[in-house]
Short mmCIF file of C-alpha atoms in Angstrom, two decimals:
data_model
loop_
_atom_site.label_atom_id
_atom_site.label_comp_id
_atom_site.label_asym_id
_atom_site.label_seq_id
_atom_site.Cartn_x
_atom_site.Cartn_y
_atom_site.Cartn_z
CA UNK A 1 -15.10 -11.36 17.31
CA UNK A 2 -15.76 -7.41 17.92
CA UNK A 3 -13.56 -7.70 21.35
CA UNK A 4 -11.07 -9.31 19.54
CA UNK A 5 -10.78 -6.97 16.46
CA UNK A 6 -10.54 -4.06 19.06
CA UNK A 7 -7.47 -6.01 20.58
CA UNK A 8 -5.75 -6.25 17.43
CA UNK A 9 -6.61 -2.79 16.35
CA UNK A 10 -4.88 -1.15 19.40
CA UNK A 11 -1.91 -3.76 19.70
CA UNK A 12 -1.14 -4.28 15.94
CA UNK A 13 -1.78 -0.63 14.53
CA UNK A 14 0.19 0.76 17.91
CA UNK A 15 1.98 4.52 17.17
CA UNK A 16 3.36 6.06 14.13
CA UNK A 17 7.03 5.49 15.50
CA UNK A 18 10.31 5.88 13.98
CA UNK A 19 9.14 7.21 11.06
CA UNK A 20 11.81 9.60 9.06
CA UNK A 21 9.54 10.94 6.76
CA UNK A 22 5.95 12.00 6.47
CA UNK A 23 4.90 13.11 3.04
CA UNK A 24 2.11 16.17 2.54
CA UNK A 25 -0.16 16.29 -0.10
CA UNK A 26 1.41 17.91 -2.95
CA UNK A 27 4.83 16.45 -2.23
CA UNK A 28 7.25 15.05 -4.39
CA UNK A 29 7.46 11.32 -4.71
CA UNK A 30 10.89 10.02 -3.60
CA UNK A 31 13.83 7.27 -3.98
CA UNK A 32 11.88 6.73 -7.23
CA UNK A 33 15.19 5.20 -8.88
CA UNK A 34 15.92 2.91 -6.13
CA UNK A 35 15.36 -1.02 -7.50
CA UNK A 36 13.47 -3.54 -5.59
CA UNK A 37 13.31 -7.60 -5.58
CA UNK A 38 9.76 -8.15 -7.33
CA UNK A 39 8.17 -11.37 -6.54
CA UNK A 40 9.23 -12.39 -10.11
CA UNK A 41 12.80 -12.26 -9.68
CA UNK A 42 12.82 -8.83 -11.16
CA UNK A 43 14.47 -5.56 -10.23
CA UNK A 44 12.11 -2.68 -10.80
CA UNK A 45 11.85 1.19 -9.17
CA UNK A 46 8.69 2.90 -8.63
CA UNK A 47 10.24 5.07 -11.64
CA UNK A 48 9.73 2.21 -13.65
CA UNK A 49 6.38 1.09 -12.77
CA UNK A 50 4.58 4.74 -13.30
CA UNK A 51 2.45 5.25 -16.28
CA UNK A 52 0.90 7.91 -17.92
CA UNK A 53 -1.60 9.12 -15.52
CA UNK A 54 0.25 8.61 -12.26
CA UNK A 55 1.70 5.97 -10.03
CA UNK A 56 -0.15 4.08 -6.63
CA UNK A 57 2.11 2.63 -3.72
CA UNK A 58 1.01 0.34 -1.49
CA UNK A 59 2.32 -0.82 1.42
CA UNK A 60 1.47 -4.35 2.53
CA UNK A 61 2.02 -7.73 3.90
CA UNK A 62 1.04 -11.32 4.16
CA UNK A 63 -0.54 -12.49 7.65
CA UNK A 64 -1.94 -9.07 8.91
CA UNK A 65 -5.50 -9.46 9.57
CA UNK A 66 -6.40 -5.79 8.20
CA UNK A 67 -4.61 -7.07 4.98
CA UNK A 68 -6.20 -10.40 4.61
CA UNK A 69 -9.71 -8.57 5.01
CA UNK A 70 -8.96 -6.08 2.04
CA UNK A 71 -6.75 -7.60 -0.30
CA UNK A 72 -9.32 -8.74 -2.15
CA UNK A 73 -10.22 -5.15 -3.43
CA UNK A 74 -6.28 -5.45 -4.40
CA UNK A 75 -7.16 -7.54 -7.62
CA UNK A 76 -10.07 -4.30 -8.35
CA UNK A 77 -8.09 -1.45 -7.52
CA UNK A 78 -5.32 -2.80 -10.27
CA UNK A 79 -7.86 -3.35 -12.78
CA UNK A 80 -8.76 0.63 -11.92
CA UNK A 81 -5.31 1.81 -12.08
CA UNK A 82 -4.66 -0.05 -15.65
CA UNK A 83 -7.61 1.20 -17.22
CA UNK A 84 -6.43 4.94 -16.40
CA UNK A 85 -3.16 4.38 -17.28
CA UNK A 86 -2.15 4.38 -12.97
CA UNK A 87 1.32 2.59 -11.88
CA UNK A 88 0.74 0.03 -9.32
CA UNK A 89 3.09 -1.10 -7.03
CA UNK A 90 2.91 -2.82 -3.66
CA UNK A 91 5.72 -3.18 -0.99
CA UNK A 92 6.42 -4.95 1.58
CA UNK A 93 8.26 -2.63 4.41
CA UNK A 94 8.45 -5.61 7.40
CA UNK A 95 12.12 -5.43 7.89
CA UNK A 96 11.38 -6.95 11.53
CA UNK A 97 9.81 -10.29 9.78
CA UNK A 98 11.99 -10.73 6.74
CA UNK A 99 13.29 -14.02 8.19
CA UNK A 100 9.60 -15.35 9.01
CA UNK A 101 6.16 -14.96 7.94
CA UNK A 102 7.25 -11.43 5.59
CA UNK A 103 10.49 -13.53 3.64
CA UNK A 104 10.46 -12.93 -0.05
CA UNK A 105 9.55 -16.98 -0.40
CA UNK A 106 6.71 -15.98 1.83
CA UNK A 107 5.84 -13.25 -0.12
CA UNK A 108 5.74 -15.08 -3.26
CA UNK A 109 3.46 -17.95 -2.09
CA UNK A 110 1.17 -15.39 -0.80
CA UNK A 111 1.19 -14.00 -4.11
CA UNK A 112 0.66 -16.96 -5.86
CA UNK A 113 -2.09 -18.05 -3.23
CA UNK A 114 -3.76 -14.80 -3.61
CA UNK A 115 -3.67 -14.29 -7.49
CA UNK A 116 -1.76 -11.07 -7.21
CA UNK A 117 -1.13 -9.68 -10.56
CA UNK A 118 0.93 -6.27 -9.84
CA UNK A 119 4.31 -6.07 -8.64
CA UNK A 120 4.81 -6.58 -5.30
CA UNK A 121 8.72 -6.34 -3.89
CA UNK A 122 10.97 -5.87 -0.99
CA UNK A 123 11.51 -2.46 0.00
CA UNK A 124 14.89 -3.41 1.77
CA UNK A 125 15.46 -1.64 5.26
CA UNK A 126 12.57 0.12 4.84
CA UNK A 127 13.45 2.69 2.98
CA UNK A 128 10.75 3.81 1.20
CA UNK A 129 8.20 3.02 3.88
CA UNK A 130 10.70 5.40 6.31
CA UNK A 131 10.64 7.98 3.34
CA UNK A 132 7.21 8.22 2.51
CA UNK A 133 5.82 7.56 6.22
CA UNK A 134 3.65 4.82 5.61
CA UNK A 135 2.28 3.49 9.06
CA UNK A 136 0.08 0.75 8.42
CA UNK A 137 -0.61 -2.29 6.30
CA UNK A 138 -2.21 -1.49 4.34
CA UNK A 139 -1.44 2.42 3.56
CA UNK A 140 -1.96 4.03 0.19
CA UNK A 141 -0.20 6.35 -1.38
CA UNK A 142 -1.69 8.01 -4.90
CA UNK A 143 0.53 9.82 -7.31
CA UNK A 144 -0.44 12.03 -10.09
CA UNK A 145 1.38 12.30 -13.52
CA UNK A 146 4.18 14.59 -12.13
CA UNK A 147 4.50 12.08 -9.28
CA UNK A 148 3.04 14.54 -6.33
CA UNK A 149 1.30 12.86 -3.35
CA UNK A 150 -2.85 13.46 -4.52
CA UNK A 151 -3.97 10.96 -1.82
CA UNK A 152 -2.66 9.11 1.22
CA UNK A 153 -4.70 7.00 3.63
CA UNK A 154 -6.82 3.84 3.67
CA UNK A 155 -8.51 1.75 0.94
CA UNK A 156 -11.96 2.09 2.08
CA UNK A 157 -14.13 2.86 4.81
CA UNK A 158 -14.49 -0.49 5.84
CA UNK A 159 -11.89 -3.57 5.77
CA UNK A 160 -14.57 -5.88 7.03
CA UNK A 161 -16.85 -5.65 4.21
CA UNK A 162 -16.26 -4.60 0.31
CA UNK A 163 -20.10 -5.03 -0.08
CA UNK A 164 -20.90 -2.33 2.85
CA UNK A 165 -18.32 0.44 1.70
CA UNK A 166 -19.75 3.68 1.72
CA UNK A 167 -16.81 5.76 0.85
CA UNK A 168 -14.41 4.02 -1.57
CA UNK A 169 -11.33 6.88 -0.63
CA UNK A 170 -8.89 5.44 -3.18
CA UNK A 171 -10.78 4.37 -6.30
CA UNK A 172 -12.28 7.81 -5.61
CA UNK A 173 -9.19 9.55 -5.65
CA UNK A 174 -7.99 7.71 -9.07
CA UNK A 175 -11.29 8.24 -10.78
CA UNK A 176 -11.31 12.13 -10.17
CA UNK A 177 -7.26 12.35 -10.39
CA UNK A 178 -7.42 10.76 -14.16
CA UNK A 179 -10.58 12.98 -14.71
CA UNK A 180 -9.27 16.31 -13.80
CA UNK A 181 -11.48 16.27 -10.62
CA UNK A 182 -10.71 17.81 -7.42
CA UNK A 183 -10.58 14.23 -5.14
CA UNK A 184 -12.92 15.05 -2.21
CA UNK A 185 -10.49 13.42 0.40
CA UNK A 186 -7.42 13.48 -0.29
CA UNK A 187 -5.98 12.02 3.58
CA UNK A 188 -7.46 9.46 5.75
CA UNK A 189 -5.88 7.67 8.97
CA UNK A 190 -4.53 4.53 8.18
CA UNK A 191 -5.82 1.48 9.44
CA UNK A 192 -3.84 -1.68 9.84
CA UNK A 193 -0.80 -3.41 11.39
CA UNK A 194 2.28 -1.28 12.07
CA UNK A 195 5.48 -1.73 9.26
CA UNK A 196 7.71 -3.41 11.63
CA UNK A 197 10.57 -1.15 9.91
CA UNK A 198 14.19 -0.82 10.31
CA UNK A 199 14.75 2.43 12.35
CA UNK A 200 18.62 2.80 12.08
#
């Protein structure tokens, strides 16, 4: 199981290519009008989904393994982002796959099979994934109330096990975002399977 987890971690996560944009910390969120097929049938922007205290973008997917490991801390870091007034939005960037296992009927049985209850829509060509320069899925991006990038990076510490995290990065940089902290990490590498993306 280890061998094969180091297999799919250097064939699946593979370089940051052919990405347009890399946001800093401190930048500006982006395309923020820009309306996306929900899983409901609805057309909403990340302008739309931010609240109060900020806005969280996630990017994501159904079948890869890094994703099927952590989702379940999905349905926990939504409950999180409600409760302090956070946006929550996750995307699915896999231009490549949109006629197989990443289709919007795909995505919404996975949704359904996985209890999502946050938006989760097509970000067509890639665009925001190319904008923001998200690598991975997953890959979090946190916003604060005047949509600049607070945190970027990975959920956790470790996708195999929500019981063995030691450093919970994101629900650590919402807590002390809401709370006026300074977040004590505010970048981490991604760790996932790469957005196959449209690069032209």
């Amino acid at each position: 199981m280890k061998n094969l987890l180091v297999v799919l971690l250097v064939v699946m996560i593979g370089p940051a290519m052919a990405v347009n944009g890399t946001m800093k910390i401190g930048d500006k969120a982006v395309h923020t009008n820009i309306k996306m097929l929900d899983i409901s049938g609805e057309k909403i922007s990340l302008a739309d989904v931010k609240k109060d205290n900020g806005l969280l973008v996630m990017f994501s997917s159904n079948t890869c393994p890094f994703v099927l490991q952590w989702e379940d801390r999905y349905l926990e870091i939504k409950a999180l982002a409600d409760q302090h007034k956070v946006g929550m939005i996750v995307l699915n960037s896999n231009y490549g796959n949109r006629n197989g296992v990443d289709s919007y009927e795909a995505m919404q049985k996975h949704a359904r099979n996985k209890n999502y209850n946050f938006y989760y829509a097509v970000d067509e060509d890639s665009k925001i994934a190319n904008a923001f320069g998200g690598q991975t899925t997953p890959h979090a991006f946190l916003f604060d109330s005047d949509l600049e990038l607070v945190y970027k990076g990975a959920v956790d510490d470790n996708y195999k096990s929500a019981k063995n995290v030691k450093q919970a990065y994101l629900k650590d940089a919402i807590n002390s975002m809401v709370n006026g902290k300074e977040i004590a990490v505010t970048e981490t590498k991604p760790v996932g399977c790469s957005i196959k993306r449209k690069t032209d």
